[in-house]
Coordinates of C-alpha atoms in Angstrom, one line a residue:
X114 CA 47.7 94.1 138.4
X115 CA 44.8 93.3 136.1
X116 CA 44.0 97.0 135.6
X117 CA 47.7 97.8 134.9
X118 CA 47.8 95.2 132.1
X119 CA 44.6 96.4 130.6
X120 CA 45.7 100.0 130.6
X121 CA 49.1 99.1 129.2
X122 CA 47.4 97.1 126.4
X123 CA 45.0 100.0 125.7
X124 CA 47.9 102.5 125.6
X125 CA 49.9 100.4 123.3
X126 CA 47.0 99.9 120.9
X127 CA 46.5 103.7 120.9
X128 CA 50.1 104.3 120.0
X129 CA 50.1 101.7 117.2
X130 CA 46.9 102.9 115.7
X131 CA 47.9 106.6 115.8
X132 CA 51.1 105.8 113.9
X133 CA 49.2 103.9 111.2
X134 CA 46.7 106.8 110.9
X135 CA 49.5 109.3 110.6
X136 CA 51.1 107.3 107.8
X137 CA 47.9 107.0 105.9
X138 CA 47.4 110.8 105.9
X139 CA 50.7 111.5 104.1
X140 CA 50.3 112.5 100.4
X141 CA 51.7 110.2 97.7
X142 CA 55.2 111.0 96.5
X143 CA 55.2 112.6 93.1
X144 CA 58.0 111.9 90.6
X145 CA 60.0 115.0 89.8
X146 CA 62.4 115.0 86.9
X147 CA 65.8 116.4 87.5
X148 CA 66.4 119.7 85.7
X149 CA 68.4 119.6 82.5
X150 CA 72.0 120.7 83.2
X151 CA 72.9 123.5 80.7
X152 CA 76.4 123.6 79.3
X153 CA 78.4 126.5 80.7
X154 CA 78.8 129.4 78.3
X155 CA 82.3 130.4 77.6
X156 CA 83.1 133.7 79.2
X157 CA 86.3 135.5 78.0
X158 CA 87.2 138.0 80.8
X159 CA 90.3 139.6 79.3
X160 CA 94.0 139.1 78.6
X161 CA 96.6 137.5 80.8
X162 CA 100.3 138.4 80.8
X163 CA 102.8 136.2 82.5
X164 CA 106.3 135.0 82.3
X165 CA 108.7 132.4 83.6
X166 CA 112.4 132.2 84.3
X167 CA 114.6 129.3 85.3
X168 CA 118.1 128.0 85.4
X169 CA 119.4 124.6 84.5
X170 CA 122.6 122.9 85.6
X171 CA 124.1 119.5 85.5
X172 CA 127.0 117.4 84.4
X173 CA 127.3 114.5 82.0
X174 CA 130.2 112.0 81.8
X175 CA 130.5 109.2 79.4
X176 CA 133.3 106.5 79.6
X177 CA 133.9 104.2 76.7
X178 CA 135.8 101.0 77.1
X179 CA 136.8 98.3 74.6
X180 CA 137.3 94.8 76.0
X181 CA 137.5 96.1 79.5
X182 CA 140.2 98.7 78.8
X183 CA 139.4 102.4 78.9
X184 CA 139.3 103.9 75.4
X185 CA 137.7 107.4 75.7
X186 CA 136.0 109.7 78.1
X187 CA 133.9 112.7 77.7
X188 CA 132.6 115.2 80.2
X189 CA 130.1 118.0 79.6
X190 CA 128.7 120.8 81.8
X191 CA 125.1 121.5 81.0
X192 CA 124.1 124.9 82.2
X193 CA 121.8 127.5 80.9
X194 CA 119.0 129.9 81.5
X195 CA 115.5 129.3 80.3
X196 CA 112.7 131.8 80.1
X197 CA 109.4 132.6 78.4
X198 CA 106.8 135.3 78.1

């Protein structure tokens, strides 16, 4: 039992000292400045042709009352085509 404890202590001391020696051999970290980010250069690649087309629909109704009594009413249909180039 005595030999086991002695060999375990010797093995642990070897492991601890090897780790410290490995850390001491590492080179010091040098500070490296980040590179300057250059602004992107505008690159015109050509013309673009496009178009759009749509349809609108809806209804509008307005009721007018005076002192609770109906006075006038209007109703509109809102339809139309919308496009662009």
